Structure formats: structure tokens, C-alpha cells
Amino acid sequence: MALLFSLILAICTRPGFLASPSGVRLVGGLHRCEGRVEVRQNGQWGTVCDDGWDIKDVAVVCRELGCGAANGTPSGILYEPPAENEQKVFIQEVSCTGTEDTLAQCEQEEAYNCLHNEDAGALCENPESPLSPVPENVRLADGPGHCKGRVEVKHQNRWYSVCQTGWSLRAAKVVCRQLGCGRAVRTQKRCKKLAQVQRSIWLSQMSCSGREATLRDCPSGPWGKSTCIHDEDTWVKCEDPFDLRLVGGDKLCSGRLEVLHKGVWGSVCDDNWGEKEDQVVCKQLGCGKSLSPSFKDRKSYGPGVGRIWLDDVRCLGEEQSLEQCQHRFWGYHDCTHQEDVAVICSG
């Protein structure tokens, strides 16, 4: 069993890195969320070169460590004690989009021309500090299921509501993603009198781009300070959790693509489908990279039956889930099952 777990870790992370939380740490700072960035490789801790290091990379480190928002990219040489001479610089040219869950998911190169005077640092908000409280969780309350309801955030074991002021559909997208739900459908003020809860209003003036992994990554007004009333409580409706699978093949990582919507599995039309869309599917399933199958190989899995859920899917290739890609409304298409998408991944 231990060997199997080790093999899973090796498949799911970059070679040489352990899964979070042991894959990265901050050393020498005033608290655990500040310091020189170090990563673990083959059982040894090494530093990160600051070539290309920016606030997006810091945001990923903060998220992996369970810290607050990224506040700066200080030089690693500011933190004592300094890295030992025999300690290696492991990686450089780190390039994160800012939405990854771990540093190991970011593009990076093995270090080849960096010294310790170029060590990278990171400054995150400290969630344990009373001066910088960070919402520890989020939920949608008083709705039918966990993907619809009033937005509430948890801090120090208490739940607080969120003011509609400054709220947008982009912020709703972040909440839906954080909860593991599908696409954000609607956001509005409270729905009905009976749903009002006389609890403190914790957040307001949210300013999300829509690409953040969690609500705490979004800029906002001062936490715990709001002039809103509960008539301005925020409600969000997300689609049901998004899921997909590959069927008809002899392995889990190859076959005809099906997506789950409203409890029903359906196929995806191949209009505009290409390599970028393949890569997102393989990434979401944890199946490695696309093998760029030929037209003949794709058609070897045969046509599906029942619903055709998606058409005209367009991905950038950076998305973590097919749900984040552009597509027509669910169920709208001009396809037959002869155009069903099939995907073959390396996993």
C-alpha cells in the first residue's frame, strides 16, 4: 500500500517534488507565511531562483501553504539565517498563472545559472494574525443543495454573510469553483425575508477577476467592517458540480468524452475541438498529456447515445477544468453523434 501511494504521488506531481503541504516552505520570516522560498526534491530542501519570480508565483505559494493573500516578492537574501553554501538552488524561471494550487503545477526549469544571492522570497498575509483575518471557508446557505444560496464565509468558527456591494458575477465564479460546483449562473441580493439571518456582515467591496482559486484571493474592503444591511446579503446560484469521463476504451484515460449535467451523462460535439481542449480534459482527469490522436483513432470509440450536452467548446489550454472553457449553452448544438469527441491521454 505504501508503494502504491508513492507511485500515485510520483504520477500526480512533477518529478522530484512531494505533494503539498510538504513540497514548499518559507524560511526565516516573522511567521510561517513569510520568508525565503524553499522546495523539496529527493528528500532535500533547496531554494528557488528569482529569475522571472513575480506576485503570481507568490500567490500560488501562499495558497499551497494555506496563507492569506500575496503581499510581496521580497528577496530571499533578506531572511536569516541565509541558505547554506552546500544547499542547492533547485528551480528557476518559475511561471505561474496564479490559479494553480501548488508550485509544482507551474511551469519551471531546473536551475542552471543561479546563486543564493538570487534566492526568491514570498510575503503572504498571516491567517493566524488578528490583524489580517482570512475567511477560512465559504458556503452557500439556505439553498436547495450546496450550489445555491446565500454566500457566507467562516472565520474563527463563526459564519458571516457577504454584502452585495461591489459583488459581481466574477466573484460568483470564484465561489462556485471553490465549492466544486459548476458554472456561476446568477448572483443577486437576498431572495426572501425568511432567509435573512441576523449575523454580522464580514465582507464587502469584493473585486475578483474571476480567475482566483478561492474567495480569499480576491481584493476586498476591510474584513469585519461593513455598513451594509442584510437586505444587501449576496446570493449565488451555481450549476451542479461538473464532471466528465472517457468511455468505450480499455483504459480510463482514453475514450469518447462524456460530461455530466443535471444528473445525466451526455456527449460533446467536435466542432472547433482541438489540441488545447484535449489537454484540458487530460489535465482534469489526471491523465497526463494528450497523445494528439488521429481522426481515425478518435472515431474508433464509436458514437454515443442520448444527449449531446456541449458544442463549440473553446479552451485556452490553461484551464484546470473543461467547465472553465467557453461553450454554447448546455444542450444547444447542431451536431449528431457521428461528431462526438474522443480523447486519448498518456496516463
mmCIF file of C-alpha atoms in Angstrom:
data_model
loop_
_atom_site.group_PDB
_atom_site.id
_atom_site.type_symbol
_atom_site.label_atom_id
_atom_site.label_comp_id
_atom_site.label_asym_id
_atom_site.label_seq_id
_atom_site.Cartn_x
_atom_site.Cartn_y
_atom_site.Cartn_z
ATOM 1 C CA MET A 1 0.000 0.000 0.000
ATOM 2 C CA ALA A 2 2.836 2.393 0.855
ATOM 3 C CA LEU A 3 4.477 1.646 -2.515
ATOM 4 C CA LEU A 4 1.208 2.332 -4.343
ATOM 5 C CA PHE A 5 0.805 5.685 -2.544
ATOM 6 C CA SER A 6 4.353 6.655 -3.529
ATOM 7 C CA LEU A 7 3.634 5.783 -7.143
ATOM 8 C CA ILE A 8 0.497 7.929 -7.107
ATOM 9 C CA LEU A 9 2.470 10.885 -5.765
ATOM 10 C CA ALA A 10 5.090 10.415 -8.459
ATOM 11 C CA ILE A 11 2.453 10.434 -11.186
ATOM 12 C CA CYS A 12 0.466 13.394 -9.927
ATOM 13 C CA THR A 13 3.316 15.817 -9.210
ATOM 14 C CA ARG A 14 6.377 16.990 -11.068
ATOM 15 C CA PRO A 15 9.372 14.639 -10.799
ATOM 16 C CA GLY A 16 11.285 15.219 -7.582
ATOM 17 C CA PHE A 17 8.552 17.110 -5.738
ATOM 18 C CA LEU A 18 6.259 15.942 -2.985
ATOM 19 C CA ALA A 19 2.612 16.880 -2.828
ATOM 20 C CA SER A 20 1.503 19.839 -0.709
ATOM 21 C CA PRO A 21 1.931 20.680 2.132
ATOM 22 C CA SER A 22 5.469 19.239 2.300
ATOM 23 C CA GLY A 23 6.604 20.408 -1.142
ATOM 24 C CA VAL A 24 7.254 24.058 -0.295
ATOM 25 C CA ARG A 25 8.106 26.139 2.783
ATOM 26 C CA LEU A 26 9.047 29.699 3.743
ATOM 27 C CA VAL A 27 12.159 30.095 5.904
ATOM 28 C CA GLY A 28 13.451 32.918 8.110
ATOM 29 C CA GLY A 29 10.365 35.149 8.223
ATOM 30 C CA LEU A 30 8.445 36.567 11.166
ATOM 31 C CA HIS A 31 5.756 33.919 10.696
ATOM 32 C CA ARG A 32 5.202 30.795 8.605
ATOM 33 C CA CYS A 33 3.702 32.820 5.727
ATOM 34 C CA GLU A 34 6.812 34.897 5.037
ATOM 35 C CA GLY A 35 10.377 34.031 4.152
ATOM 36 C CA ARG A 36 12.811 32.567 1.664
ATOM 37 C CA VAL A 37 11.096 30.078 -0.665
ATOM 38 C CA GLU A 38 12.374 26.525 -0.473
ATOM 39 C CA VAL A 39 11.143 23.423 -2.294
ATOM 40 C CA ARG A 40 11.752 19.781 -1.522
ATOM 41 C CA GLN A 41 13.354 17.460 -4.046
ATOM 42 C CA ASN A 42 14.518 13.890 -3.459
ATOM 43 C CA GLY A 43 14.272 14.413 0.291
ATOM 44 C CA GLN A 44 16.374 17.591 0.295
ATOM 45 C CA TRP A 45 15.342 21.241 0.641
ATOM 46 C CA GLY A 46 16.649 23.720 -1.935
ATOM 47 C CA THR A 47 15.946 27.323 -2.891
ATOM 48 C CA VAL A 48 14.192 28.924 -5.869
ATOM 49 C CA CYS A 49 15.945 31.383 -8.187
ATOM 50 C CA ASP A 50 14.193 34.747 -8.515
ATOM 51 C CA ASP A 51 14.587 34.884 -12.322
ATOM 52 C CA GLY A 52 11.040 35.538 -13.538
ATOM 53 C CA TRP A 53 9.648 35.386 -9.988
ATOM 54 C CA ASP A 54 6.560 37.592 -9.556
ATOM 55 C CA ILE A 55 3.414 38.111 -7.488
ATOM 56 C CA LYS A 56 1.525 35.355 -9.340
ATOM 57 C CA ASP A 57 4.134 32.836 -8.245
ATOM 58 C CA VAL A 58 3.903 34.118 -4.663
ATOM 59 C CA ALA A 59 0.098 33.775 -4.784
ATOM 60 C CA VAL A 60 0.449 30.074 -5.556
ATOM 61 C CA VAL A 61 2.917 29.579 -2.681
ATOM 62 C CA CYS A 62 0.532 31.387 -0.325
ATOM 63 C CA ARG A 63 -2.346 29.176 -1.438
ATOM 64 C CA GLU A 64 -0.340 25.960 -1.093
ATOM 65 C CA LEU A 65 0.673 26.876 2.462
ATOM 66 C CA GLY A 66 -2.851 27.888 3.498
ATOM 67 C CA CYS A 67 -1.814 31.505 3.995
ATOM 68 C CA GLY A 68 -3.649 34.695 3.057
ATOM 69 C CA ALA A 69 -3.237 36.920 0.019
ATOM 70 C CA ALA A 70 0.116 37.514 -1.667
ATOM 71 C CA ASN A 71 1.563 40.825 -0.453
ATOM 72 C CA GLY A 72 5.045 40.947 -1.953
ATOM 73 C CA THR A 73 8.055 39.357 -3.630
ATOM 74 C CA PRO A 74 10.959 40.210 -1.271
ATOM 75 C CA SER A 75 14.461 38.950 -1.983
ATOM 76 C CA GLY A 76 15.245 35.689 -0.234
ATOM 77 C CA ILE A 77 18.582 37.036 0.983
ATOM 78 C CA LEU A 78 16.734 39.303 3.436
ATOM 79 C CA TYR A 79 15.893 36.325 5.650
ATOM 80 C CA GLU A 80 18.236 34.904 8.298
ATOM 81 C CA PRO A 81 19.868 32.518 8.606
ATOM 82 C CA PRO A 82 20.878 32.561 4.914
ATOM 83 C CA ALA A 83 20.863 29.446 2.780
ATOM 84 C CA GLU A 84 23.895 27.273 3.412
ATOM 85 C CA ASN A 85 26.545 27.160 0.687
ATOM 86 C CA GLU A 86 26.071 23.436 0.138
ATOM 87 C CA GLN A 87 22.301 23.887 -0.247
ATOM 88 C CA LYS A 88 21.321 23.773 -3.906
ATOM 89 C CA VAL A 89 19.189 26.146 -5.971
ATOM 90 C CA PHE A 90 16.687 23.703 -7.456
ATOM 91 C CA ILE A 91 14.492 25.621 -9.893
ATOM 92 C CA GLN A 92 14.323 28.878 -11.832
ATOM 93 C CA GLU A 93 12.147 30.643 -14.426
ATOM 94 C CA VAL A 94 9.010 29.744 -12.471
ATOM 95 C CA SER A 95 5.950 30.914 -14.395
ATOM 96 C CA CYS A 96 2.555 30.537 -12.692
ATOM 97 C CA THR A 97 -0.769 31.844 -13.961
ATOM 98 C CA GLY A 98 -1.732 32.488 -10.339
ATOM 99 C CA THR A 99 -4.577 29.957 -10.291
ATOM 100 C CA GLU A 100 -2.563 26.797 -9.589
ATOM 101 C CA ASP A 101 -2.988 25.004 -6.269
ATOM 102 C CA THR A 102 0.707 24.120 -5.837
ATOM 103 C CA LEU A 103 4.019 25.473 -7.090
ATOM 104 C CA ALA A 104 4.754 22.087 -8.666
ATOM 105 C CA GLN A 105 1.907 22.718 -11.139
ATOM 106 C CA CYS A 106 3.602 25.856 -12.528
ATOM 107 C CA GLU A 107 5.967 25.906 -15.487
ATOM 108 C CA GLN A 108 9.572 25.877 -14.264
ATOM 109 C CA GLU A 109 13.094 24.914 -15.246
ATOM 110 C CA GLU A 110 15.906 23.145 -13.444
ATOM 111 C CA ALA A 111 18.310 25.774 -12.130
ATOM 112 C CA TYR A 112 21.493 26.141 -14.172
ATOM 113 C CA ASN A 113 22.969 29.613 -13.585
ATOM 114 C CA CYS A 114 21.691 30.937 -10.235
ATOM 115 C CA LEU A 115 23.466 31.576 -6.931
ATOM 116 C CA HIS A 116 21.980 32.139 -3.479
ATOM 117 C CA ASN A 117 22.140 35.926 -3.904
ATOM 118 C CA GLU A 118 19.206 35.407 -6.289
ATOM 119 C CA ASP A 119 17.040 33.342 -3.924
ATOM 120 C CA ALA A 120 13.324 34.139 -4.180
ATOM 121 C CA GLY A 121 11.206 35.232 -1.223
ATOM 122 C CA ALA A 122 7.477 35.442 -0.560
ATOM 123 C CA LEU A 123 5.303 37.569 1.691
ATOM 124 C CA CYS A 124 1.770 36.362 2.385
ATOM 125 C CA GLU A 125 -0.843 37.542 4.835
ATOM 126 C CA ASN A 126 -0.671 35.543 8.041
ATOM 127 C CA PRO A 127 -4.075 33.911 8.698
ATOM 128 C CA GLU A 128 -3.191 33.424 12.377
ATOM 129 C CA SER A 129 -2.743 37.167 12.897
ATOM 130 C CA PRO A 130 -5.742 39.015 14.404
ATOM 131 C CA LEU A 131 -4.758 41.994 12.252
ATOM 132 C CA SER A 132 -5.283 40.130 8.990
ATOM 133 C CA PRO A 133 -8.189 37.715 9.379
ATOM 134 C CA VAL A 134 -8.761 35.473 6.366
ATOM 135 C CA PRO A 135 -12.068 33.729 5.730
ATOM 136 C CA GLU A 136 -11.365 30.083 6.440
ATOM 137 C CA ASN A 137 -14.200 28.674 4.400
ATOM 138 C CA VAL A 138 -17.166 29.599 2.243
ATOM 139 C CA ARG A 139 -20.639 28.138 1.796
ATOM 140 C CA LEU A 140 -23.986 28.837 0.142
ATOM 141 C CA ALA A 141 -26.578 28.684 2.925
ATOM 142 C CA ASP A 142 -30.358 28.109 2.923
ATOM 143 C CA GLY A 143 -30.458 26.837 -0.644
ATOM 144 C CA PRO A 144 -31.512 23.567 -2.252
ATOM 145 C CA GLY A 145 -28.156 21.794 -2.136
ATOM 146 C CA HIS A 146 -24.699 23.273 -1.617
ATOM 147 C CA CYS A 147 -24.505 25.045 -5.007
ATOM 148 C CA LYS A 148 -27.218 27.672 -4.444
ATOM 149 C CA GLY A 149 -27.841 30.028 -1.552
ATOM 150 C CA ARG A 150 -26.645 32.981 0.488
ATOM 151 C CA VAL A 151 -22.876 33.496 0.455
ATOM 152 C CA GLU A 152 -21.309 33.076 3.888
ATOM 153 C CA VAL A 153 -17.672 32.972 4.957
ATOM 154 C CA LYS A 154 -16.288 31.319 8.069
ATOM 155 C CA HIS A 155 -13.846 32.998 10.433
ATOM 156 C CA GLN A 156 -12.816 31.683 13.833
ATOM 157 C CA ASN A 157 -15.633 29.102 13.833
ATOM 158 C CA ARG A 158 -18.362 31.659 13.092
ATOM 159 C CA TRP A 159 -20.244 32.204 9.847
ATOM 160 C CA TYR A 160 -20.749 35.699 8.412
ATOM 161 C CA SER A 161 -22.661 36.985 5.393
ATOM 162 C CA VAL A 162 -21.223 38.909 2.443
ATOM 163 C CA CYS A 163 -22.506 42.269 1.232
ATOM 164 C CA GLN A 164 -23.725 42.655 -2.359
ATOM 165 C CA THR A 165 -21.896 45.995 -2.685
ATOM 166 C CA GLY A 166 -19.082 45.527 -5.192
ATOM 167 C CA TRP A 167 -20.097 41.914 -5.825
ATOM 168 C CA SER A 168 -20.168 40.665 -9.426
ATOM 169 C CA LEU A 169 -20.632 37.501 -11.458
ATOM 170 C CA ARG A 170 -16.830 37.213 -11.490
ATOM 171 C CA ALA A 171 -16.867 36.820 -7.699
ATOM 172 C CA ALA A 172 -19.682 34.266 -8.033
ATOM 173 C CA LYS A 173 -17.477 32.262 -10.432
ATOM 174 C CA VAL A 174 -14.802 32.070 -7.746
ATOM 175 C CA VAL A 175 -17.291 30.836 -5.129
ATOM 176 C CA CYS A 176 -18.709 28.193 -7.476
ATOM 177 C CA ARG A 177 -15.209 26.988 -8.342
ATOM 178 C CA GLN A 178 -14.154 26.906 -4.679
ATOM 179 C CA LEU A 179 -17.207 24.817 -3.755
ATOM 180 C CA GLY A 180 -16.638 22.335 -6.554
ATOM 181 C CA CYS A 181 -19.854 23.375 -8.282
ATOM 182 C CA GLY A 182 -20.373 24.097 -11.963
ATOM 183 C CA ARG A 183 -20.559 27.415 -13.771
ATOM 184 C CA ALA A 184 -21.921 30.508 -11.995
ATOM 185 C CA VAL A 185 -25.427 31.157 -13.345
ATOM 186 C CA ARG A 186 -26.717 34.133 -11.344
ATOM 187 C CA THR A 187 -25.916 36.421 -8.458
ATOM 188 C CA GLN A 188 -28.351 38.728 -6.703
ATOM 189 C CA LYS A 189 -29.404 40.264 -3.400
ATOM 190 C CA ARG A 190 -31.213 38.126 -0.845
ATOM 191 C CA CYS A 191 -34.202 36.244 -2.216
ATOM 192 C CA LYS A 192 -36.794 36.358 0.559
ATOM 193 C CA LYS A 193 -37.430 37.693 4.034
ATOM 194 C CA LEU A 194 -37.429 34.292 5.689
ATOM 195 C CA ALA A 195 -33.867 33.679 4.537
ATOM 196 C CA GLN A 196 -32.473 36.689 6.356
ATOM 197 C CA VAL A 197 -30.150 35.753 9.179
ATOM 198 C CA GLN A 198 -29.187 38.312 11.763
ATOM 199 C CA ARG A 199 -25.473 37.664 11.753
ATOM 200 C CA SER A 200 -22.566 40.040 11.198
ATOM 201 C CA ILE A 201 -21.632 41.066 7.661
ATOM 202 C CA TRP A 202 -17.970 40.232 7.201
ATOM 203 C CA LEU A 203 -17.024 41.095 3.603
ATOM 204 C CA SER A 204 -17.930 43.840 1.154
ATOM 205 C CA GLN A 205 -16.462 45.576 -1.886
ATOM 206 C CA MET A 206 -15.230 42.314 -3.375
ATOM 207 C CA SER A 207 -13.154 42.797 -6.511
ATOM 208 C CA CYS A 208 -12.494 39.417 -8.136
ATOM 209 C CA SER A 209 -11.129 38.846 -11.627
ATOM 210 C CA GLY A 210 -12.929 35.503 -11.796
ATOM 211 C CA ARG A 211 -9.671 33.547 -12.120
ATOM 212 C CA GLU A 212 -8.891 33.278 -8.406
ATOM 213 C CA ALA A 213 -8.940 29.807 -6.839
ATOM 214 C CA THR A 214 -10.630 30.954 -3.603
ATOM 215 C CA LEU A 215 -12.633 33.964 -2.439
ATOM 216 C CA ARG A 216 -9.877 34.955 -0.015
ATOM 217 C CA ASP A 217 -7.579 35.608 -3.005
ATOM 218 C CA CYS A 218 -9.825 38.483 -4.166
ATOM 219 C CA PRO A 219 -9.180 42.077 -3.067
ATOM 220 C CA SER A 220 -11.933 43.439 -0.816
ATOM 221 C CA GLY A 221 -12.815 46.131 1.650
ATOM 222 C CA PRO A 222 -11.601 45.780 5.261
ATOM 223 C CA TRP A 223 -12.639 42.424 6.723
ATOM 224 C CA GLY A 224 -15.153 42.646 9.506
ATOM 225 C CA LYS A 225 -16.051 46.273 8.750
ATOM 226 C CA SER A 226 -19.188 46.974 6.719
ATOM 227 C CA THR A 227 -22.044 49.479 6.675
ATOM 228 C CA CYS A 228 -24.324 47.098 4.762
ATOM 229 C CA ILE A 229 -27.656 45.785 5.969
ATOM 230 C CA HIS A 230 -28.979 42.270 5.445
ATOM 231 C CA ASP A 231 -31.190 43.426 2.568
ATOM 232 C CA GLU A 232 -27.849 43.500 0.723
ATOM 233 C CA ASP A 233 -26.778 39.940 1.539
ATOM 234 C CA THR A 234 -25.366 38.182 -1.522
ATOM 235 C CA TRP A 235 -26.981 35.139 -3.109
ATOM 236 C CA VAL A 236 -25.333 32.953 -5.757
ATOM 237 C CA LYS A 237 -26.614 30.174 -7.971
ATOM 238 C CA CYS A 238 -24.101 27.749 -9.487
ATOM 239 C CA GLU A 239 -24.734 24.890 -11.873
ATOM 240 C CA ASP A 240 -24.468 21.402 -10.428
ATOM 241 C CA PRO A 241 -20.943 20.001 -9.998
ATOM 242 C CA PHE A 242 -19.190 19.473 -13.308
ATOM 243 C CA ASP A 243 -17.834 16.027 -14.052
ATOM 244 C CA LEU A 244 -16.531 14.211 -17.107
ATOM 245 C CA ARG A 245 -15.339 10.767 -18.153
ATOM 246 C CA LEU A 246 -13.898 8.863 -21.117
ATOM 247 C CA VAL A 247 -15.912 5.790 -22.130
ATOM 248 C CA GLY A 248 -15.638 2.994 -24.671
ATOM 249 C CA GLY A 249 -11.901 2.450 -24.290
ATOM 250 C CA ASP A 250 -9.921 -0.226 -22.489
ATOM 251 C CA LYS A 251 -8.349 2.381 -20.169
ATOM 252 C CA LEU A 252 -9.698 5.215 -18.002
ATOM 253 C CA CYS A 253 -7.608 7.765 -19.920
ATOM 254 C CA SER A 254 -8.915 7.109 -23.424
ATOM 255 C CA GLY A 255 -12.355 7.020 -24.972
ATOM 256 C CA ARG A 256 -15.369 9.020 -26.040
ATOM 257 C CA LEU A 257 -15.826 12.131 -23.915
ATOM 258 C CA GLU A 258 -18.963 12.460 -21.801
ATOM 259 C CA VAL A 259 -19.914 15.245 -19.381
ATOM 260 C CA LEU A 260 -22.415 15.160 -16.521
ATOM 261 C CA HIS A 261 -25.181 17.775 -16.443
ATOM 262 C CA LYS A 262 -28.330 17.695 -14.313
ATOM 263 C CA GLY A 263 -27.526 14.119 -13.355
ATOM 264 C CA VAL A 264 -27.401 12.925 -16.985
ATOM 265 C CA TRP A 265 -24.309 11.935 -18.959
ATOM 266 C CA GLY A 266 -24.055 13.306 -22.495
ATOM 267 C CA SER A 267 -21.503 13.651 -25.265
ATOM 268 C CA VAL A 268 -19.569 16.637 -26.640
ATOM 269 C CA CYS A 269 -19.615 17.754 -30.281
ATOM 270 C CA ASP A 270 -16.245 18.055 -32.069
ATOM 271 C CA ASP A 271 -16.991 21.442 -33.697
ATOM 272 C CA ASN A 272 -13.863 23.611 -33.117
ATOM 273 C CA TRP A 273 -12.364 20.884 -30.915
ATOM 274 C CA GLY A 274 -8.552 20.700 -30.958
ATOM 275 C CA GLU A 275 -5.323 20.100 -29.055
ATOM 276 C CA LYS A 276 -5.963 22.722 -26.350
ATOM 277 C CA GLU A 277 -9.307 21.180 -25.479
ATOM 278 C CA ASP A 278 -7.692 17.718 -25.374
ATOM 279 C CA GLN A 279 -5.056 18.977 -22.943
ATOM 280 C CA VAL A 280 -7.643 20.430 -20.545
ATOM 281 C CA VAL A 281 -9.567 17.139 -20.463
ATOM 282 C CA CYS A 282 -6.404 15.111 -19.794
ATOM 283 C CA LYS A 283 -5.367 17.577 -17.088
ATOM 284 C CA GLN A 284 -8.766 17.490 -15.373
ATOM 285 C CA LEU A 285 -8.791 13.692 -15.320
ATOM 286 C CA GLY A 286 -5.211 13.470 -14.058
ATOM 287 C CA CYS A 287 -4.313 11.523 -17.185
ATOM 288 C CA GLY A 288 -1.111 13.243 -18.257
ATOM 289 C CA LYS A 289 -0.953 14.875 -21.681
ATOM 290 C CA SER A 290 -2.919 14.415 -24.874
ATOM 291 C CA LEU A 291 -1.427 11.997 -27.398
ATOM 292 C CA SER A 292 -2.932 14.061 -30.264
ATOM 293 C CA PRO A 293 -4.834 11.125 -31.758
ATOM 294 C CA SER A 294 -5.640 10.912 -35.445
ATOM 295 C CA PHE A 295 -9.161 11.280 -36.796
ATOM 296 C CA LYS A 296 -9.315 7.501 -37.306
ATOM 297 C CA ASP A 297 -8.245 6.805 -33.720
ATOM 298 C CA ARG A 298 -10.825 9.235 -32.351
ATOM 299 C CA LYS A 299 -13.624 7.554 -34.293
ATOM 300 C CA SER A 300 -12.636 4.076 -33.124
ATOM 301 C CA TYR A 301 -14.690 4.527 -29.947
ATOM 302 C CA GLY A 302 -17.928 4.823 -31.884
ATOM 303 C CA PRO A 303 -20.842 7.251 -31.487
ATOM 304 C CA GLY A 304 -22.642 7.879 -28.229
ATOM 305 C CA VAL A 305 -26.358 7.819 -27.499
ATOM 306 C CA GLY A 306 -28.702 10.163 -25.677
ATOM 307 C CA ARG A 307 -27.975 13.820 -25.026
ATOM 308 C CA ILE A 308 -25.344 15.965 -26.717
ATOM 309 C CA TRP A 309 -24.569 18.470 -23.993
ATOM 310 C CA LEU A 310 -21.795 20.711 -25.330
ATOM 311 C CA ASP A 311 -20.814 22.265 -28.659
ATOM 312 C CA ASP A 312 -18.291 24.856 -29.871
ATOM 313 C CA VAL A 313 -16.003 24.353 -26.864
ATOM 314 C CA ARG A 314 -13.028 26.727 -26.901
ATOM 315 C CA CYS A 315 -10.195 26.495 -24.357
ATOM 316 C CA LEU A 316 -7.010 28.495 -23.902
ATOM 317 C CA GLY A 317 -5.225 25.406 -22.627
ATOM 318 C CA GLU A 318 -4.560 26.940 -19.200
ATOM 319 C CA GLU A 319 -7.894 25.936 -17.663
ATOM 320 C CA GLN A 320 -7.975 23.356 -14.867
ATOM 321 C CA SER A 321 -11.440 22.148 -15.901
ATOM 322 C CA LEU A 322 -13.407 21.949 -19.147
ATOM 323 C CA GLU A 323 -16.150 23.870 -17.340
ATOM 324 C CA GLN A 324 -13.914 26.950 -17.400
ATOM 325 C CA CYS A 325 -13.725 26.913 -21.226
ATOM 326 C CA GLN A 326 -16.153 28.825 -23.435
ATOM 327 C CA HIS A 327 -19.020 26.829 -24.935
ATOM 328 C CA ARG A 328 -22.624 27.146 -26.057
ATOM 329 C CA PHE A 329 -25.452 26.879 -23.560
ATOM 330 C CA TRP A 330 -25.982 23.350 -22.291
ATOM 331 C CA GLY A 331 -27.911 21.233 -24.796
ATOM 332 C CA TYR A 332 -27.646 23.742 -27.690
ATOM 333 C CA HIS A 333 -25.874 22.233 -30.725
ATOM 334 C CA ASP A 334 -26.142 21.465 -34.440
ATOM 335 C CA CYS A 335 -24.464 18.036 -34.263
ATOM 336 C CA THR A 336 -25.162 14.332 -34.500
ATOM 337 C CA HIS A 337 -23.454 11.595 -32.522
ATOM 338 C CA GLN A 338 -21.173 10.988 -35.514
ATOM 339 C CA GLU A 339 -19.383 14.147 -34.340
ATOM 340 C CA ASP A 340 -18.835 13.025 -30.736
ATOM 341 C CA VAL A 341 -15.436 13.975 -29.301
ATOM 342 C CA ALA A 342 -12.969 11.275 -28.244
ATOM 343 C CA VAL A 343 -9.749 11.918 -26.319
ATOM 344 C CA ILE A 344 -6.604 9.804 -25.802
ATOM 345 C CA CYS A 345 -4.261 10.787 -22.965
ATOM 346 C CA SER A 346 -0.854 9.466 -21.956
ATOM 347 C CA GLY A 347 -1.861 8.458 -18.415
#
